[in-house]
Coordinates of C-alpha atoms in Angstrom, one line a residue:
Chain D
X12 CA 150.7 -18.5 291.9
X13 CA 151.3 -15.2 290.9
X14 CA 155.0 -13.5 290.7
X15 CA 155.8 -10.1 291.8
X16 CA 158.5 -7.6 290.4
X17 CA 159.8 -4.5 292.6
X18 CA 162.0 -2.2 291.1
X19 CA 163.7 -1.0 294.4
X20 CA 165.6 2.6 294.7
X21 CA 168.8 2.0 297.2
X22 CA 169.4 5.8 297.4
X23 CA 172.9 7.3 297.1
X24 CA 175.0 4.6 298.7
X25 CA 174.9 4.8 302.6
X26 CA 172.2 2.7 304.3
X27 CA 170.9 5.9 306.0
X28 CA 169.2 6.8 302.9
X29 CA 167.5 3.4 302.5
X30 CA 163.9 3.9 303.1
X31 CA 161.8 1.3 305.1
X32 CA 159.6 0.5 302.1
X33 CA 162.9 -0.3 300.0
X34 CA 164.4 -2.3 303.0
X35 CA 160.8 -4.3 303.1
X36 CA 160.8 -4.8 299.4
X37 CA 164.7 -6.3 299.3
X38 CA 163.8 -8.5 302.6
X39 CA 160.6 -10.0 300.6
X40 CA 162.4 -10.9 297.4
X41 CA 163.6 -14.3 296.8
X42 CA 165.6 -13.1 294.3
X43 CA 167.8 -10.0 293.7
X44 CA 168.9 -8.6 290.1
X45 CA 171.2 -5.6 289.4
X46 CA 174.4 -4.1 288.5
X47 CA 176.9 -5.8 290.7
X48 CA 178.1 -2.8 292.8
X49 CA 174.7 -2.0 293.9
X50 CA 173.6 -5.7 294.7
X51 CA 176.9 -5.3 296.8
X52 CA 175.3 -2.9 299.1
X53 CA 172.5 -5.0 300.0
X54 CA 173.0 -7.1 303.0
X55 CA 173.4 -10.9 302.2
X56 CA 170.3 -12.9 303.4
X57 CA 170.2 -16.9 303.3
X58 CA 168.4 -18.1 300.7
X59 CA 168.2 -15.3 298.8
X60 CA 169.5 -15.6 295.0
X61 CA 171.5 -12.9 293.6
X62 CA 172.2 -12.3 289.8
X63 CA 174.6 -9.3 289.0
X64 CA 175.1 -8.2 285.6
X65 CA 177.2 -5.0 283.7
X66 CA 176.1 -1.5 284.0
X67 CA 174.8 -1.2 280.4
X68 CA 173.0 -4.5 280.5
X69 CA 169.4 -2.6 281.7
X70 CA 167.3 -4.4 279.2
X71 CA 168.6 -7.7 279.4
X72 CA 168.6 -7.7 283.1
X73 CA 164.9 -6.2 283.0
X74 CA 163.9 -8.9 280.9
X75 CA 165.7 -11.7 283.0
X76 CA 163.8 -10.3 286.2
X77 CA 160.4 -10.2 284.4
X78 CA 160.9 -13.8 283.2
X79 CA 161.6 -15.0 286.3
X80 CA 158.6 -13.1 288.1
X81 CA 156.4 -14.6 285.6
X82 CA 157.3 -17.9 286.6
X83 CA 155.9 -17.3 290.3
X84 CA 159.0 -15.8 292.0
X85 CA 159.2 -12.6 294.1
X86 CA 161.7 -10.7 292.1
X87 CA 163.7 -7.7 293.1
X88 CA 165.6 -5.3 290.8
X89 CA 167.9 -2.7 292.7
X90 CA 168.9 0.5 291.3
X91 CA 170.9 3.0 292.7
X92 CA 169.5 6.4 293.5
X93 CA 165.8 6.4 292.6
X94 CA 164.8 3.6 289.6
X95 CA 162.8 6.2 288.1
X96 CA 165.3 8.6 287.1
X97 CA 167.7 7.7 284.6
X98 CA 167.4 4.0 286.0
X99 CA 165.8 0.7 286.0
X100 CA 162.2 1.4 286.0
X101 CA 161.9 2.9 282.6
X102 CA 164.1 -0.3 281.4
X103 CA 161.5 -2.6 283.1
X104 CA 158.6 -0.6 281.5
X105 CA 160.1 -0.8 277.8
X106 CA 160.5 -4.5 278.5
X107 CA 156.9 -5.1 279.8
X108 CA 155.4 -3.0 276.3
X109 CA 157.6 -5.3 274.3
X110 CA 157.4 -8.5 276.1
X111 CA 154.5 -11.4 276.2
X112 CA 150.9 -10.4 277.6
X113 CA 151.8 -12.1 280.7
X114 CA 154.0 -9.7 282.0
X115 CA 151.3 -6.9 281.8
X116 CA 149.2 -8.6 284.7
X117 CA 152.4 -9.1 287.2
X118 CA 152.1 -7.7 290.6
X119 CA 155.0 -4.5 289.7
X120 CA 155.9 -2.3 292.5
X121 CA 158.2 0.6 291.9
X122 CA 159.8 1.7 295.1
X123 CA 161.2 5.5 295.3
X124 CA 164.6 6.3 296.6
X125 CA 166.9 9.4 297.1
X126 CA 168.1 10.1 293.7
X127 CA 171.7 11.8 293.2
X128 CA 170.5 15.3 292.8
X129 CA 168.6 15.6 295.9
X130 CA 171.4 14.0 298.2
X131 CA 174.1 16.3 296.4
X132 CA 171.7 19.5 296.8
X133 CA 171.2 18.8 300.6
X134 CA 175.0 18.4 301.2
X135 CA 175.7 22.1 299.9
X136 CA 172.4 24.1 300.6
X137 CA 169.5 24.1 298.6
X138 CA 170.4 24.8 294.9
X139 CA 167.1 23.1 293.8
X140 CA 165.2 25.5 295.8
X141 CA 163.5 27.0 292.7
X142 CA 162.3 25.6 289.3
X143 CA 165.0 23.0 287.9
X144 CA 165.7 20.4 285.4
X145 CA 167.7 17.0 285.4
X146 CA 169.0 16.0 282.2
X147 CA 171.5 13.0 281.0
X148 CA 174.5 14.1 279.4
X149 CA 174.8 10.6 277.8
X150 CA 174.4 10.5 274.2
X151 CA 174.3 6.9 274.1
X152 CA 170.6 7.0 273.9
X153 CA 169.9 10.3 272.2
X154 CA 171.6 12.5 269.7
X155 CA 174.0 15.2 271.0
X156 CA 172.2 17.4 269.2
X157 CA 169.3 17.3 271.3
X158 CA 171.5 17.5 274.4
X159 CA 172.5 20.7 273.4
X160 CA 169.1 22.1 272.6
X161 CA 167.8 21.2 275.9
X162 CA 171.0 22.7 277.7
X163 CA 170.0 26.1 275.6
X164 CA 166.4 25.8 276.5
X165 CA 166.9 25.2 280.3
X166 CA 169.6 27.7 280.8
X167 CA 168.2 30.5 278.7
X168 CA 164.6 29.8 280.6
X169 CA 166.4 30.0 284.2
X170 CA 166.2 26.6 285.3
X171 CA 168.8 25.2 287.4
X172 CA 170.4 22.1 285.9
X173 CA 171.4 18.6 287.3
X174 CA 173.6 16.6 284.9
X175 CA 173.4 13.2 285.3
X176 CA 175.9 10.8 283.6
X177 CA 178.2 13.5 282.9
X178 CA 181.4 11.5 281.8
X179 CA 182.4 7.9 281.4
X180 CA 185.2 6.2 279.8
X181 CA 183.4 6.2 276.4
X182 CA 181.9 9.6 277.0
X183 CA 185.0 11.8 277.8
X184 CA 184.1 15.2 276.1
X185 CA 180.5 15.5 276.9
X186 CA 180.6 17.5 280.3
X187 CA 183.3 19.9 279.0
X188 CA 181.4 20.5 275.8
X189 CA 178.3 21.1 278.0
X190 CA 179.8 23.5 280.3
X191 CA 181.1 25.5 277.3
X192 CA 177.8 25.7 275.7
X193 CA 176.3 26.9 279.0
X194 CA 179.0 29.6 279.4
X195 CA 176.8 31.2 276.2
X196 CA 173.9 31.6 278.6
X197 CA 175.1 32.3 281.9
X198 CA 177.2 34.6 283.7
X199 CA 180.8 33.7 284.6
X200 CA 180.2 33.7 288.2
X201 CA 177.4 31.1 288.3
X202 CA 178.0 28.5 290.9
X203 CA 178.8 24.9 289.7
X204 CA 178.4 21.9 292.2
X205 CA 180.5 18.7 291.6
X206 CA 179.1 16.1 293.7
X207 CA 180.8 12.8 293.8
X208 CA 180.0 9.7 295.7
X209 CA 177.5 11.4 298.4
X210 CA 177.1 9.3 301.5
X211 CA 179.9 6.9 300.6
X212 CA 183.5 6.9 302.2
X213 CA 185.2 8.9 299.1
X214 CA 182.4 11.4 299.2
X215 CA 183.4 14.8 297.9
X216 CA 181.4 18.0 297.1
X217 CA 183.1 21.0 295.6
X218 CA 182.1 24.3 294.2
X219 CA 183.2 26.3 291.4
X220 CA 182.1 29.2 289.0
X221 CA 181.3 28.2 285.6
X222 CA 184.2 30.3 284.5
X223 CA 186.4 28.1 286.5
X224 CA 184.4 24.7 286.3
X225 CA 186.9 21.9 285.2
X226 CA 185.1 18.9 283.6
X227 CA 187.9 16.8 284.5
X228 CA 187.3 16.7 288.1
X229 CA 183.9 14.5 287.3
X230 CA 183.9 11.2 286.9
X231 CA 181.1 8.3 286.7
X232 CA 180.1 8.9 290.4
X233 CA 179.7 12.5 289.9
X234 CA 176.6 14.5 289.6
X235 CA 176.9 18.1 288.3
X236 CA 174.6 20.9 289.3
X237 CA 174.7 24.1 287.3
X238 CA 173.1 27.1 289.1
X239 CA 170.8 29.6 287.3
X240 CA 171.3 33.5 287.5
X241 CA 169.6 33.6 290.6
X242 CA 171.6 31.3 292.5
X243 CA 173.7 32.5 295.4
X244 CA 176.7 31.5 297.6
X245 CA 176.8 32.1 301.2
X246 CA 180.5 32.0 302.5
X247 CA 180.6 30.8 306.2
X248 CA 183.5 31.0 308.6
X249 CA 185.1 27.4 309.5
X250 CA 182.5 25.8 307.2
X251 CA 182.0 25.2 303.5
X252 CA 179.8 27.5 301.7
X253 CA 176.1 27.3 301.2
X254 CA 174.4 27.3 297.5
X255 CA 170.9 28.1 297.4
X256 CA 168.4 29.3 294.7
X257 CA 165.9 31.5 296.4
X258 CA 162.3 31.1 296.1
X259 CA 161.3 34.3 294.9
X260 CA 162.2 35.7 291.4
X261 CA 161.6 39.6 291.5
X262 CA 161.6 39.9 287.7
X263 CA 162.1 38.1 284.7
X264 CA 165.7 38.1 284.5
X265 CA 166.4 35.0 282.7
Chain A
X22 CA 177.7 25.1 323.5
X23 CA 177.1 24.9 319.9
X24 CA 173.4 24.8 318.4
X25 CA 172.6 22.6 315.7
X26 CA 169.7 22.9 313.0
X27 CA 168.4 20.0 310.9
X28 CA 166.2 20.6 308.0
X29 CA 164.5 17.4 307.5
X30 CA 162.5 15.9 304.5
X31 CA 159.8 13.6 305.4
X32 CA 158.6 12.3 302.4
X33 CA 155.0 12.2 300.9
X34 CA 153.5 11.2 304.0
X35 CA 153.6 7.6 305.0
X36 CA 156.5 6.4 307.5
X37 CA 157.6 3.9 304.8
X38 CA 159.2 6.7 303.1
X39 CA 160.9 8.1 306.0
X40 CA 164.8 7.5 305.7
X41 CA 167.1 6.1 308.8
X42 CA 168.8 9.6 308.5
X43 CA 165.5 11.4 308.8
X44 CA 164.5 9.2 311.8
X45 CA 167.6 9.9 313.5
X46 CA 167.7 13.6 312.8
X47 CA 164.2 13.9 314.3
X48 CA 164.9 11.7 317.3
X49 CA 167.8 13.5 318.3
X50 CA 166.3 17.0 318.4
X51 CA 165.0 18.9 321.3
X52 CA 162.6 21.0 319.3
X53 CA 160.7 20.8 316.0
X54 CA 159.5 23.6 313.9
X55 CA 157.4 23.2 310.8
X56 CA 153.7 23.4 309.2
X57 CA 151.3 22.0 311.8
X58 CA 150.1 18.7 309.6
X59 CA 153.8 17.9 308.8
X60 CA 154.6 18.0 312.5
X61 CA 151.6 15.9 313.3
X62 CA 153.2 13.1 310.9
X63 CA 156.2 12.7 313.7
X64 CA 155.4 10.2 316.5
X65 CA 155.8 12.3 319.7
X66 CA 158.4 12.1 322.1
X67 CA 158.6 13.1 325.7
X68 CA 160.7 15.9 326.7
X69 CA 160.7 17.3 322.8
X70 CA 159.2 20.8 322.0
X71 CA 157.1 21.5 319.0
X72 CA 156.4 24.6 317.1
X73 CA 153.7 24.5 314.6
X74 CA 153.1 27.3 312.1
X75 CA 151.1 28.1 309.1
X76 CA 151.9 27.1 305.7
X77 CA 152.9 30.4 304.2
X78 CA 155.5 31.3 307.2
X79 CA 158.3 29.7 305.9
X80 CA 160.9 32.6 306.4
X81 CA 159.5 33.6 309.9
X82 CA 159.6 29.6 310.9
X83 CA 163.2 29.5 309.4
X84 CA 164.3 32.4 311.3
X85 CA 162.5 31.3 314.6
X86 CA 164.3 28.0 314.3
X87 CA 167.9 29.7 313.5
X88 CA 167.5 31.7 316.5
X89 CA 166.8 28.9 318.9
X90 CA 169.6 26.9 317.4
X91 CA 171.9 29.8 318.0
X92 CA 170.9 29.5 321.5
X93 CA 172.7 26.1 321.6
X94 CA 169.6 23.8 321.2
X95 CA 169.2 21.1 319.0
X96 CA 166.4 22.2 316.3
X97 CA 164.7 20.2 313.4
X98 CA 162.8 22.1 310.9
X99 CA 160.5 19.4 309.2
X100 CA 159.5 19.7 305.5
X101 CA 157.1 17.5 303.4
X102 CA 158.8 15.7 300.4
X103 CA 162.5 16.8 300.1
X104 CA 163.4 19.8 301.7
X105 CA 165.3 20.9 298.8
X106 CA 162.5 21.0 296.5
X107 CA 160.1 24.2 297.0
X108 CA 160.5 23.6 300.6
X109 CA 162.2 24.6 303.8
X110 CA 165.9 24.5 303.0
X111 CA 166.1 27.5 300.5
X112 CA 164.0 29.6 303.1
X113 CA 166.6 28.5 305.6
X114 CA 169.5 29.4 303.5
X115 CA 167.7 32.7 302.8
X116 CA 167.5 33.5 306.4
X117 CA 171.2 32.6 307.0
X118 CA 172.4 34.9 304.3
X119 CA 170.5 37.8 305.6
X120 CA 170.8 37.4 309.3
X121 CA 173.3 37.6 312.0
X122 CA 176.6 36.5 311.4
X123 CA 176.5 33.9 314.1
X124 CA 174.2 32.1 312.1
X125 CA 176.4 31.2 309.5
X126 CA 178.5 29.1 311.7
X127 CA 175.7 27.0 313.2
X128 CA 176.0 23.5 312.6
X129 CA 173.4 23.1 309.6
X130 CA 172.5 19.5 308.0
X131 CA 169.8 19.3 305.4
X132 CA 168.3 15.6 305.0
X133 CA 167.1 14.8 301.9
X134 CA 163.8 13.2 301.5
X135 CA 161.2 11.3 298.7
X136 CA 160.0 14.4 296.7
X137 CA 156.5 14.1 295.3
X138 CA 157.5 13.9 291.7
X139 CA 159.3 10.6 292.6
X140 CA 156.6 9.1 294.7
X141 CA 153.9 9.8 292.0
X142 CA 156.3 8.8 289.1
X143 CA 156.8 5.4 291.2
X144 CA 152.8 4.5 291.5
X145 CA 152.4 5.0 287.9
X146 CA 155.6 3.6 286.0
X147 CA 158.4 5.7 284.9
X148 CA 157.2 8.9 283.7
X149 CA 160.3 10.5 284.7
X150 CA 162.5 8.1 283.2
X151 CA 164.1 10.6 280.6
X152 CA 165.0 14.2 280.8
X153 CA 162.5 16.2 283.1
X154 CA 162.2 19.6 284.9
X155 CA 160.4 20.6 288.2
X156 CA 158.4 23.6 288.1
X157 CA 156.5 25.8 290.7
X158 CA 153.0 27.0 289.3
X159 CA 152.8 29.4 292.2
X160 CA 153.2 32.9 291.1
X161 CA 153.3 34.2 294.6
X162 CA 157.0 34.6 294.3
X163 CA 157.7 34.9 290.5
X164 CA 155.8 36.5 287.8
X165 CA 153.2 34.5 285.7
X166 CA 155.1 35.5 282.9
X167 CA 158.1 33.5 283.7
X168 CA 156.1 30.6 284.5
X169 CA 154.8 30.6 280.9
X170 CA 158.2 31.0 279.4
X171 CA 159.3 28.2 281.6
X172 CA 156.6 25.8 280.4
X173 CA 157.3 27.0 276.5
X174 CA 161.0 26.3 276.9
X175 CA 160.3 22.8 278.8
X176 CA 157.7 21.6 276.4
X177 CA 159.3 22.7 273.2
X178 CA 162.7 21.0 274.2
X179 CA 161.2 17.7 275.1
X180 CA 161.2 17.9 279.0
X181 CA 158.9 16.1 280.9
X182 CA 157.4 18.4 283.3
X183 CA 156.5 17.8 286.8
X184 CA 154.2 20.6 288.4
X185 CA 154.5 21.5 291.9
X186 CA 151.9 23.8 293.6
X187 CA 149.4 23.5 290.7
X188 CA 146.7 25.0 292.7
X189 CA 145.7 26.7 296.1
X190 CA 142.5 28.7 297.3
X191 CA 144.3 31.6 296.3
X192 CA 145.6 30.6 292.8
X193 CA 142.3 28.9 291.3
X194 CA 143.2 29.3 287.7
X195 CA 146.9 28.4 287.2
X196 CA 146.9 25.1 286.5
X197 CA 144.2 25.2 283.7
X198 CA 146.0 28.3 282.1
X199 CA 149.3 26.1 282.0
X200 CA 147.5 23.2 280.8
X201 CA 145.9 25.3 277.9
X202 CA 149.3 26.8 277.3
X203 CA 151.0 23.2 277.0
X204 CA 148.3 22.1 274.6
X205 CA 150.0 24.8 271.8
X206 CA 153.2 22.5 272.4
X207 CA 152.4 18.8 272.9
X208 CA 150.2 16.3 271.1
X209 CA 146.7 16.1 272.5
X210 CA 147.2 12.5 273.5
X211 CA 150.1 13.4 275.6
X212 CA 149.7 11.7 279.2
X213 CA 149.0 13.9 281.9
X214 CA 149.2 12.0 285.7
X215 CA 147.5 13.6 288.6
X216 CA 148.8 12.1 291.8
X217 CA 147.1 13.1 294.9
X218 CA 148.4 12.5 298.3
X219 CA 150.8 9.3 297.7
X220 CA 151.3 7.1 300.6
X221 CA 148.4 8.6 302.3
X222 CA 144.9 7.0 303.1
X223 CA 143.2 9.4 300.6
X224 CA 145.8 8.6 297.5
X225 CA 144.6 8.9 294.1
X226 CA 146.6 8.7 291.2
X227 CA 144.8 9.2 287.6
X228 CA 145.9 9.5 283.9
X229 CA 144.4 11.7 281.4
X230 CA 145.4 12.9 277.9
X231 CA 146.6 16.5 277.5
X232 CA 143.3 17.1 275.4
X233 CA 141.0 15.6 278.3
X234 CA 143.0 17.0 281.3
X235 CA 140.9 18.7 283.6
X236 CA 142.5 21.0 286.0
X237 CA 139.3 20.9 288.5
X238 CA 140.8 17.6 290.0
X239 CA 143.7 18.8 291.3
X240 CA 144.2 20.3 294.7
X241 CA 146.9 21.5 297.1
X242 CA 148.1 18.1 297.6
X243 CA 148.1 17.1 293.9
X244 CA 151.5 16.6 291.8
X245 CA 150.9 16.7 288.0
X246 CA 153.1 15.4 285.6
X247 CA 152.9 16.2 281.8
X248 CA 154.7 13.8 279.7
X249 CA 156.7 14.8 276.6
X250 CA 156.0 13.6 273.3
X251 CA 157.9 10.3 274.0
X252 CA 155.9 9.4 276.9
X253 CA 153.9 6.0 276.4
X254 CA 150.9 4.5 278.3
X255 CA 150.8 0.7 278.4
X256 CA 147.6 -0.9 279.1
X257 CA 147.2 -3.7 281.5
X258 CA 144.4 -6.2 281.7
X259 CA 142.8 -5.9 285.4
X260 CA 145.4 -3.4 286.6
X261 CA 146.0 0.6 286.1
X262 CA 148.1 1.7 282.9
X263 CA 151.8 2.1 283.2
X264 CA 153.0 5.5 282.1
X265 CA 156.7 5.9 281.1
X266 CA 159.1 7.8 279.0
X267 CA 161.5 5.6 277.5
X268 CA 165.3 6.0 277.7
X269 CA 166.0 6.5 274.2
X270 CA 165.3 9.2 271.8
X271 CA 165.8 8.1 268.2
X272 CA 165.9 11.6 266.5
X273 CA 165.3 15.1 267.4
X274 CA 161.7 15.3 267.4
X275 CA 161.0 17.8 270.1

């Protein structure tokens, strides 16, 4: 009897983002593991067990799911957005590398999903229309000095920057400090997008200039996109503005 | 009568990646515009018109779709992967900014999809598990000097690098030159992933070291991911290796 582990991306929240592949992986699992609010998004099915856990317990959750799958069960670990972007897939790989040899022979499937930056970008236009990077502002797992070095490198080389994990209760100052730092590199008029809870009832997407951007409006459910020098805002009568980064760069201006 | 334009991401190729939101947008359109092979992926529906066009005609296609929608039609432009990542959404925004005022009041929806780097990453583990960037190697729309500057910045700051548009018939040397350049910054053992046609019958995903990576195996359907110093390979008996980037960075090593 061979177990199976699927690491499944739910997308940003609404079922309209859930791919058929993800639906099938969830339907085929005996047992689901995940952060409680993500599990709550998956419709209940008779006979399917659920093991909710807290947000910061990724490695323990991954190990529990692997142990269960190694006993022959069909297990799914659910992840918001895409499991490969600041989410559960890396935690599962870490546990497989550190764990018993038998975990390496498990049938492992990673099922991609719409990650937050794609959903936020789609709502506002095409800010990721040219070269961009994705950077976690959490300094739980890396030194803040490295975050700053990456902000400097990305902004000065002209990448649009998607900021994941901008704030949490335990990390109140990081986003403000990052915005302050980006002001050294980018024009004050650079568009900054705050995308909160896209696809959920409390969705809110707004645009500010880098000069006026206020870190206080972001919370744990927010994804922030900071434009490059090329990023443009198109006003629309009676509609929200479009923000996009053109496909062409005429000269090396970054 | 108000027209509507949806820019729809089909994901990497197989229908298992097509979100319910994208299915609905395609089903609700009177007319579809897109690159021929992408349109061929959408099931035919009686009464729905199709306007296939060539790969390099993004702006003309976007303008034609906008003109059509402005006449009151419900139009969808299809895009491979995610429309906001090196695809049609930016071309549509460019045309809206440059076009007649009426285009700004159109009902515009951008429907995200699974972009190639997420699909390739999911097949091999979690190489995008920590900070990463997405960079187009096409120098049709930007100077090669800028590509090199961005490769230098990303590699030396420790970002994993996803390379879109690595080669084409008209751009045969760019990927080899980029790999050569990245060898200046990264250890020879750095994992390089070549992900071709994920989700399609001719799918092929392989891993090499940066030292051994051969640009010749990439074609237009390939997405290349170059790891950071932190990216790891986990061998698995009887299964392909896992490649992942740990969530934690212990010290500033980049």
